[in-house]
Coordinates of C-alpha atoms and ligand atoms in Angstrom, one line a residue:
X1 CA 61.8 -60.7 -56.6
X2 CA 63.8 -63.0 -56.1
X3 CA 66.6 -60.1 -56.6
X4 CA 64.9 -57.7 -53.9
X5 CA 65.5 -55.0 -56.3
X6 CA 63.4 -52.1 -55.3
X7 CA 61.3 -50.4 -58.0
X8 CA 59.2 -47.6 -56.2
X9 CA 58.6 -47.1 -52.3
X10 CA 56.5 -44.7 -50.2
X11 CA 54.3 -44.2 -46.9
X12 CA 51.8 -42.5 -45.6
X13 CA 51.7 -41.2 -42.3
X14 CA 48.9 -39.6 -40.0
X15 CA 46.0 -41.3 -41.7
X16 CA 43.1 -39.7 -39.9
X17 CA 45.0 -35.9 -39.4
X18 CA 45.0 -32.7 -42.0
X19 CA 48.8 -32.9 -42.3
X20 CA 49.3 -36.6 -43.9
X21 CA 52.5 -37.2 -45.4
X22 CA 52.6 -39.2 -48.5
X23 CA 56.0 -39.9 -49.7
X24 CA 56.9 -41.7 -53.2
X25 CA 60.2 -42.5 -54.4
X26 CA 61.1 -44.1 -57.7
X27 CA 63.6 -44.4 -60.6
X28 CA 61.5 -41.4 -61.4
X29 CA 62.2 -39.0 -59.1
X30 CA 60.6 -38.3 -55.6
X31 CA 57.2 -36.9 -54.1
X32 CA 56.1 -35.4 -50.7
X33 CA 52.8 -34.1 -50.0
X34 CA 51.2 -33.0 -47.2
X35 CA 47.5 -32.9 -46.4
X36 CA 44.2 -34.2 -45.3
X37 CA 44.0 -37.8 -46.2
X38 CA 40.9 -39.0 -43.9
X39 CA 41.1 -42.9 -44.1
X40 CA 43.0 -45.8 -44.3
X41 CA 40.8 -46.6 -47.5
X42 CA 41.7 -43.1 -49.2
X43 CA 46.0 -43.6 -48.5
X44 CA 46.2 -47.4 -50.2
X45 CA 43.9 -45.2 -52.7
X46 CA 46.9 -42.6 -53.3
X47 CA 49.6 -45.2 -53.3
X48 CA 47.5 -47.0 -56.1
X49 CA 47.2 -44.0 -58.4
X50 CA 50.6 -43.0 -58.2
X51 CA 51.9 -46.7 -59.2
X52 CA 49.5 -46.8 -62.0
X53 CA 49.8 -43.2 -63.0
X54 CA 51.4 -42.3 -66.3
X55 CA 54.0 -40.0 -65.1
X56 CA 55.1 -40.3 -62.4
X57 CA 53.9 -44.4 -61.5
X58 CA 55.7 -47.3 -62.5
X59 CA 52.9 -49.9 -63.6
X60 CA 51.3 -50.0 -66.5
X61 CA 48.0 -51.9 -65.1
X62 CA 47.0 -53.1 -61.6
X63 CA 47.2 -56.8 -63.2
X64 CA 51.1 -56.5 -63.1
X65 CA 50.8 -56.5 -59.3
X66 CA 51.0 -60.9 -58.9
X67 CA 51.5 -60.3 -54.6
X68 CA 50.1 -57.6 -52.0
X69 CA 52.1 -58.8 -48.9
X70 CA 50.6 -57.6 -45.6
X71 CA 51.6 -57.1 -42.1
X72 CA 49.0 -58.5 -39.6
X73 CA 50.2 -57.7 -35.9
X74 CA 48.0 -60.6 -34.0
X75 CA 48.2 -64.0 -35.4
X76 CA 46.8 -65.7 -32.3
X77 CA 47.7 -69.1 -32.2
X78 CA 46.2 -69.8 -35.6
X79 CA 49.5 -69.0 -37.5
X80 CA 52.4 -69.9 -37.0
X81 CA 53.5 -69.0 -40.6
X82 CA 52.5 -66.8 -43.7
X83 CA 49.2 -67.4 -44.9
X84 CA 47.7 -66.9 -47.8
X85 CA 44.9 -64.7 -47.4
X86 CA 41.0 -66.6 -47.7
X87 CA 37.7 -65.2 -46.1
X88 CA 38.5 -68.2 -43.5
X89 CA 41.9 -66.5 -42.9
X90 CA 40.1 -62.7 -42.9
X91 CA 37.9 -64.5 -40.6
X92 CA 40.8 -65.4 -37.9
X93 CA 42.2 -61.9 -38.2
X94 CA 38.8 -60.2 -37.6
X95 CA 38.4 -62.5 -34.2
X96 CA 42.1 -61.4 -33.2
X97 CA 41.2 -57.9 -33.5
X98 CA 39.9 -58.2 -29.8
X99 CA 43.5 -59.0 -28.8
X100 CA 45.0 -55.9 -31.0
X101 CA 42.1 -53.5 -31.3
X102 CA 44.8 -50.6 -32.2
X103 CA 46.5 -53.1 -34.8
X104 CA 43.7 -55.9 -36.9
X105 CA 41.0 -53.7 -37.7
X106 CA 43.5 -51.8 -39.8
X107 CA 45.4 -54.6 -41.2
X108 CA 42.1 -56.3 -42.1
X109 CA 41.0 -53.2 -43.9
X110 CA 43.7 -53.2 -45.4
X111 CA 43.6 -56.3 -47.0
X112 CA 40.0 -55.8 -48.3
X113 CA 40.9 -52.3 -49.9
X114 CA 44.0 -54.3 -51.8
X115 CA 41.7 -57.0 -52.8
X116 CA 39.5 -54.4 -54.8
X117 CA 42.6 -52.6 -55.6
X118 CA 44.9 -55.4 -57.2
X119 CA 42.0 -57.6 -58.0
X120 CA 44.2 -60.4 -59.8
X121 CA 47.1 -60.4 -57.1
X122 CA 47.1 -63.1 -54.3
X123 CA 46.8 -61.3 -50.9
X124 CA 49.5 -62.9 -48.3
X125 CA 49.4 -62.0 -45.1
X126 CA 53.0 -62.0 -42.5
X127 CA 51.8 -61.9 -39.0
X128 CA 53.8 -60.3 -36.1
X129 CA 53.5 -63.0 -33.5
X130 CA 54.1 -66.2 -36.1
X131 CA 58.2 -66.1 -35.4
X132 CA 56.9 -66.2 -31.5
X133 CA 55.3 -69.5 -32.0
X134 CA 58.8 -71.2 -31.1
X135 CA 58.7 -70.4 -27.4
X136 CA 58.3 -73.2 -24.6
X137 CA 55.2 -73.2 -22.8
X138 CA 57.2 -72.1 -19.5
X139 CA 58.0 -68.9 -21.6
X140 CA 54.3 -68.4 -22.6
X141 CA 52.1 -69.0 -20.1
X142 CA 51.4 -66.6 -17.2
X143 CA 51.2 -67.8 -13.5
X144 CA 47.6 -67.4 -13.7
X145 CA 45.3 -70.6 -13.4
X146 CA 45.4 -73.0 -16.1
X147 CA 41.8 -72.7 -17.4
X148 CA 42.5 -69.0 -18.6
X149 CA 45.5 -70.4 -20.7
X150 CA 43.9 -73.9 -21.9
X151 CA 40.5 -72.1 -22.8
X152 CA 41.0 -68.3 -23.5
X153 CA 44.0 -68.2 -24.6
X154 CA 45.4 -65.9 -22.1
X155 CA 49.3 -66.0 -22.9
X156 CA 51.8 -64.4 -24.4
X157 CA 51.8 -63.9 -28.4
X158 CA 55.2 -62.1 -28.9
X159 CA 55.0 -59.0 -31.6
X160 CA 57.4 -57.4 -33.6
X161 CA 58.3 -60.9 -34.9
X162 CA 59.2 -59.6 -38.5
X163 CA 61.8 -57.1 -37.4
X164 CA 63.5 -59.9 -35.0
X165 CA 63.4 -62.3 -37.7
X166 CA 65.0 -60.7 -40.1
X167 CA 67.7 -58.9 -37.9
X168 CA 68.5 -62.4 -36.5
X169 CA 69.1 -64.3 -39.5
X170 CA 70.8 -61.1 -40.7
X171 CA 73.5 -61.3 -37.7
X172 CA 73.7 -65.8 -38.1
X173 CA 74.8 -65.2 -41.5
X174 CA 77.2 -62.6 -40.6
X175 CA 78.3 -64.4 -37.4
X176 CA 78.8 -67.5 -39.4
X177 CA 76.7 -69.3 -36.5
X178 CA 74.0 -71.4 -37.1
X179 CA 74.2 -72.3 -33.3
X180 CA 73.9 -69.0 -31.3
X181 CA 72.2 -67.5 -28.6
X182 CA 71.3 -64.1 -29.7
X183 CA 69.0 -60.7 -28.0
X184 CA 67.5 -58.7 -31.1
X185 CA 66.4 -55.5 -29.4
X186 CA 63.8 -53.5 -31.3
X187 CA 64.0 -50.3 -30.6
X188 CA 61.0 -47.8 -31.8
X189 CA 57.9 -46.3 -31.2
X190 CA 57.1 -49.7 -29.7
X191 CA 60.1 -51.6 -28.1
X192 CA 60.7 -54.9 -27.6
X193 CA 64.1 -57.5 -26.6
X194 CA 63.7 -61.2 -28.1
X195 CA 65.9 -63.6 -27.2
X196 CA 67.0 -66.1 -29.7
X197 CA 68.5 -69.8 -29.2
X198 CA 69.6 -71.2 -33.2
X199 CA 67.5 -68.7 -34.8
X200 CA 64.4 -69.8 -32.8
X201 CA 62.6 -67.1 -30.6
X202 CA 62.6 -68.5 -26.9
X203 CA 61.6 -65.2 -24.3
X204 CA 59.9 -62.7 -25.5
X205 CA 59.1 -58.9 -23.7
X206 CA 56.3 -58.2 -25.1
X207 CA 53.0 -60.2 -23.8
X208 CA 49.2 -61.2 -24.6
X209 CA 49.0 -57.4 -25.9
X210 CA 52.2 -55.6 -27.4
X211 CA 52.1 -53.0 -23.5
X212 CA 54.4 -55.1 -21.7
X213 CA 58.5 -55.0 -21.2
X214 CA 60.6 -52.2 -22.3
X215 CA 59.6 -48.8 -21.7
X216 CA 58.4 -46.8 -25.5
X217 CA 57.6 -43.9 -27.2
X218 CA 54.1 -43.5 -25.4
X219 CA 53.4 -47.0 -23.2
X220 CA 55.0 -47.9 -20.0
X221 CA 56.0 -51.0 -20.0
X222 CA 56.1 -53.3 -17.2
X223 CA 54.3 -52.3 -14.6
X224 CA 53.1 -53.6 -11.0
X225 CA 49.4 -54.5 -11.9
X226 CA 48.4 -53.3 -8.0
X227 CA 49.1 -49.8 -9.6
X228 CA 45.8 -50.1 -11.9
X229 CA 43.8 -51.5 -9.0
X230 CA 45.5 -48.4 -7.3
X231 CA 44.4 -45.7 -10.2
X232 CA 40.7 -47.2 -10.2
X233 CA 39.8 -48.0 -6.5
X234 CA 41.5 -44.9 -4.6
X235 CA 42.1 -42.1 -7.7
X236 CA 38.9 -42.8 -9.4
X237 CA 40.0 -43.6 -12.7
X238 CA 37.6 -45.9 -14.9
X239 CA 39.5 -48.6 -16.9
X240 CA 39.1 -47.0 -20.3
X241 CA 41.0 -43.9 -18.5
X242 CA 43.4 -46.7 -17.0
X243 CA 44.4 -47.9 -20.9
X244 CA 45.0 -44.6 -22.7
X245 CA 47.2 -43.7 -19.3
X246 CA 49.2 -46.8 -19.9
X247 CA 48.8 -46.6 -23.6
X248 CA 49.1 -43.4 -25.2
X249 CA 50.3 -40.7 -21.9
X250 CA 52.7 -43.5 -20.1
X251 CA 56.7 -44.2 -21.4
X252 CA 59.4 -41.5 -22.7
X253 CA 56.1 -39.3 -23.7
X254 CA 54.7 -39.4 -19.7
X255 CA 58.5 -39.1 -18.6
X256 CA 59.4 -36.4 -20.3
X257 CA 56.9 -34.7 -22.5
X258 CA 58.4 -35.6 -25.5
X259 CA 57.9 -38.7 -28.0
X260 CA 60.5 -38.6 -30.0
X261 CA 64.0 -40.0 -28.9
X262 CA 65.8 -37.2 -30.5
X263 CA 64.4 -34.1 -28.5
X264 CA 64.7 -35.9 -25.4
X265 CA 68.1 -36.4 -26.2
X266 CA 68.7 -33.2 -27.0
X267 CA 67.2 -31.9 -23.6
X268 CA 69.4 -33.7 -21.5
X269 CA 72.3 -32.7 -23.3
X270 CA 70.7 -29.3 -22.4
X271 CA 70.1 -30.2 -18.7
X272 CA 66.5 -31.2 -18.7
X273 CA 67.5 -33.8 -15.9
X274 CA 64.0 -35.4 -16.4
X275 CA 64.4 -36.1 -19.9
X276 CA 68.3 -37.5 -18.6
X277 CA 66.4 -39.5 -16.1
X278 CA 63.9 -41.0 -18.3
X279 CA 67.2 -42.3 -20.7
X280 CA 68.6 -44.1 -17.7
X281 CA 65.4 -45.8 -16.6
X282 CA 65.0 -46.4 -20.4
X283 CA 68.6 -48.2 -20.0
X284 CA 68.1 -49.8 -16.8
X285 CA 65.3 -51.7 -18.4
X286 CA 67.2 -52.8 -21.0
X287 CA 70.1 -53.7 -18.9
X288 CA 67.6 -56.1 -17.6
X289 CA 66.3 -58.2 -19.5
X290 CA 69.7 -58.4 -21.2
X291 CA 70.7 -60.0 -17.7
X292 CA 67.6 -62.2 -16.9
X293 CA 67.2 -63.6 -21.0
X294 CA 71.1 -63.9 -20.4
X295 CA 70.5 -65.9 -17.4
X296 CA 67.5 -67.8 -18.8
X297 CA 69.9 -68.8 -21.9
X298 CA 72.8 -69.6 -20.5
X299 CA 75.1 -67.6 -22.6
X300 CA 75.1 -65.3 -24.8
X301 CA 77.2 -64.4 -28.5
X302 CA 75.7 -61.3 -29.9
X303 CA 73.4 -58.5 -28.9
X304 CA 71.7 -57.0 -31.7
X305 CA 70.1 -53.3 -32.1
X306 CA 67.6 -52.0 -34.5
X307 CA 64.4 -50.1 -35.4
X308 CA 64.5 -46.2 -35.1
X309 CA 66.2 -45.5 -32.1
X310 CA 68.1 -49.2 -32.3
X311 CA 69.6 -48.1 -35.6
X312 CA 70.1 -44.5 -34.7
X313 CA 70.7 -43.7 -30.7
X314 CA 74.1 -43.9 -30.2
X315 CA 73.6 -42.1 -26.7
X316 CA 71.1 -45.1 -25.8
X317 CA 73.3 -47.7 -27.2
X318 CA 76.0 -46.6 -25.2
X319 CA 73.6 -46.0 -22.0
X320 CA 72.8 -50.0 -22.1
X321 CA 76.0 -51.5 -23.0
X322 CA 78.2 -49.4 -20.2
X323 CA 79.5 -50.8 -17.4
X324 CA 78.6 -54.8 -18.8
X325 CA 82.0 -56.0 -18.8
X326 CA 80.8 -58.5 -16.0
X327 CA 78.6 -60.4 -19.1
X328 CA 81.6 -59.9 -21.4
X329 CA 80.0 -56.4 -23.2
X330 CA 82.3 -53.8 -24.1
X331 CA 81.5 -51.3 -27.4
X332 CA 83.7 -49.1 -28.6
X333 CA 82.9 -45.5 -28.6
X334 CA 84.4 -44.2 -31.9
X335 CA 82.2 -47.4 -33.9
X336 CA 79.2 -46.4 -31.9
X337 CA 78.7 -43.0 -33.0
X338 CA 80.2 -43.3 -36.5
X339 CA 76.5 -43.3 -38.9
X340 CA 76.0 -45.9 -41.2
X341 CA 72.7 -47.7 -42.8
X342 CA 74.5 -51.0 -43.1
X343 CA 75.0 -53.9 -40.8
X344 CA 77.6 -52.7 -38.4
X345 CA 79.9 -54.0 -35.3
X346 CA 79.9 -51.7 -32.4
X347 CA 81.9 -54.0 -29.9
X348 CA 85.3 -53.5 -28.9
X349 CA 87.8 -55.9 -30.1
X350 CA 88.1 -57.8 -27.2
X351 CA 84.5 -57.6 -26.2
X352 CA 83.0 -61.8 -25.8
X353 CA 80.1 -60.7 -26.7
X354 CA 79.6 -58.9 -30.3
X355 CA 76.9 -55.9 -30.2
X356 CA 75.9 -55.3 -33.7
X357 CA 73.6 -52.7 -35.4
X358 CA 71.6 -54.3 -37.8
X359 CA 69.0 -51.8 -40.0
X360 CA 65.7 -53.8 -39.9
X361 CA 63.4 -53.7 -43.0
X362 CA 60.2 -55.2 -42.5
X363 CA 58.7 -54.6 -46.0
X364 CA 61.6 -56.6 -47.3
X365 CA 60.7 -59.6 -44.9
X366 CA 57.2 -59.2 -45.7
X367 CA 58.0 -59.9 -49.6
X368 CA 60.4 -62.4 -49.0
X369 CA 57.9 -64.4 -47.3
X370 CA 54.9 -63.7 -49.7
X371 CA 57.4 -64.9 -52.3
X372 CA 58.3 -68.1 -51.0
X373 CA 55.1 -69.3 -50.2
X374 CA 53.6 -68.2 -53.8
X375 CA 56.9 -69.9 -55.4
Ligands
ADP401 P1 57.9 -47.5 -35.4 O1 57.8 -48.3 -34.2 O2 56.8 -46.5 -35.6 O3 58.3 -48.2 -36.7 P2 60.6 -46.4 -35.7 O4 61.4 -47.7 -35.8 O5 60.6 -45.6 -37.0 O6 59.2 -46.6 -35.1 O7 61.4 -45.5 -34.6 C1 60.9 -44.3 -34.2 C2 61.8 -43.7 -33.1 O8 63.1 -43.6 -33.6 C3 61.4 -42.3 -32.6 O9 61.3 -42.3 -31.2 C4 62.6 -41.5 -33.1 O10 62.8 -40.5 -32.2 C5 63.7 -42.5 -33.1 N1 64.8 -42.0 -34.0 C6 64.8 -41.8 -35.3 N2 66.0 -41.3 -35.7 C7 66.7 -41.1 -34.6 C8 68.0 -40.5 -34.3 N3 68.8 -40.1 -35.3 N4 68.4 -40.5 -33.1 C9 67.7 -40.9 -32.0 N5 66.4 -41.5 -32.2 C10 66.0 -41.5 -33.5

């Protein structure tokens, strides 16, 4: 940094499970592993020995690390910017965890495992729901009685605040538009639509806990709330059941059977008409809070699309943009299925509004931000 040059990058995947990915890429070649890798404590382990190893790694000592930059999903309403990580701020993120129990505890951990790790770096953590801090009350609070705003803090926090910050400053500086009314819809495992008003987040789907709005991989989305009273008082569930239903079993994985995009895809082309099904309620939900942030706005210049199936689903790209002509949306078929990892326009020429597919990249954000605020 500042030239965003990339030197090494990696993952690990299925922490917890006996087939864990571990990927490494770097000027020196590429790895893949798979295997048992039981912790979150034992993967930043492996990422740290392969930086610092002598063949393959690209540091010398853990000292050359200056900047771990984190992603924390649950802010509260503590920060409404990048912190730099103290035990007051490790504090704050431990409290949150009530409000993300599947997201803080992690990220926390994390953060103490760098710390011990890259003892001489500074630890800076990016939170999810900062960019979210924009929205007007009206936006935030639920029609629920005051106290449970004003004293619990019952409201909505906004996530994926990373990925629609970046994508939207991504498509101002293409659009040449400081000025714009913009929808950055984040479309992966978790999806959420944010719309924009001069780079400021103003509505958000997501809510108090990252369940609500779009329908994803494995949660359902909006939902009529008399169906949980429903599930518990006349099917017998108990709330725990309740969560993991709406959680982990609900969305494209309690539609179809499937998680990922691409099989159901691939089903309907083959006739599975409940995989076809799920795509158009997938859509129609979409379609919808295109319409009502639309309204809410007063106009709109750009739709943007990105995250996994964003980036990649032309069939779903094309599912929510058809027939949208009334709200000045037309995409051209031939741009939408041409591949690309760049920032692309998808719209037809004559289309009002531009629909662009902008590749997210979070980890870049993350050290963007850690830079500017350790100058
Ligand atoms: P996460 O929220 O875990 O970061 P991603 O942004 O990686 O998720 O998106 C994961 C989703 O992207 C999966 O549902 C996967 O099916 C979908 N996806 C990835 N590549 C494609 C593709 N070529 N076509 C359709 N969907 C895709």
């Amino acid at each position: 940094m500042p030239s965003e040059t990339v030197v090494c990058s990696g993952m690990v995947e299925r922490i917890g499970s006996d087939e864990a990915v571990f990927t490494f890429k770097s000027g020196k070649g590429k790895i893949k592993e798979e295997g048992a890798i039981g912790s979150h404590r034992a993967g930043l382990k492996k990422i740290a020995d392969v930086l610092l190893d002598a063949e393959k790694g690209v540091l010398k000592n853990s000292a050359e690390v200056d900047v771990v930059g984190h992603r924390v999903v649950h802010g509260g309403d503590s920060f409404s910017a990048t912190a730099l990580v103290t035990e007051v701020v490790k504090k704050e993120i431990k409290e949150y965890a009530t409000l993300a129990p599947l997201h803080n505890p992690h990220n926390l951990e994390g953060i103490i495992i760098a710390e011990q790790l890259f003892p001489q770096a500074k630890q800076i953590a990016v939170f999810d729901t900062a960019f979210h801090q924009t929205m007007p009350v009206k936006a935030r609070k639920y029609a629920i009685p005051n106290e449970l705003y004003d004293e619990h803090g019952i409201q909505v926090y906004g996530f994926h605040g990373t990925s629609h910050k970046y994508v939207s400053e991504k498509a101002i500086a293409y659009l040449k538009k400081e000025e714009s009314k913009l929808l950055s819809i984040h479309l992966g495992n978790g999806c959420s639509i944010t719309a924009i008003v001069d780079g400021k987040s103003m509505y958000h789907s997501l809510g108090f806990a990252p369940g609500n709005g779009l329908i994803m991989g494995s949660r359902s989305g909006d939902i009529d709330h008399s169906v949980i009273f429903h599930l518990v008082h006349t099917l017998g569930y108990d709330l725990a059941d309740v969560n993991t239903l709406l959680t982990k079993k609900s969305g494209m994985l309690g539609l179809t059977g499937f998680n990922d995009l691409r099989d159901i895809q691939t089903e309907a082309g083959n006739g599975n008409a409940a995989c076809q099904l799920a795509l158009d309620m997938n859509a129609y939900r979409i379609k919808k809070y295109i319409g009502s942030y639309t309204a809410a706005m007063n106009g709109l210049d750009a739709i943007i699309f990105t995250a996994g199936i964003g980036e990649n689903s032309s069939v779903l790209r094309k599912l929510v943009c058809t027939d949208m002509d009334f709200l000045g949306i037309s995409i051209d078929d031939l741009k939408n299925e041409t591949r690309a990892n760049v920032l692309r326009e998808i719209n037809t020429d004559d289309s009002k509004v531009k629909v662009l597919v902008i590749p997210t990249n979070e980890e870049l954000e993350i050290a963007k931000q850690a830079f500017e605020l350790c100058g």
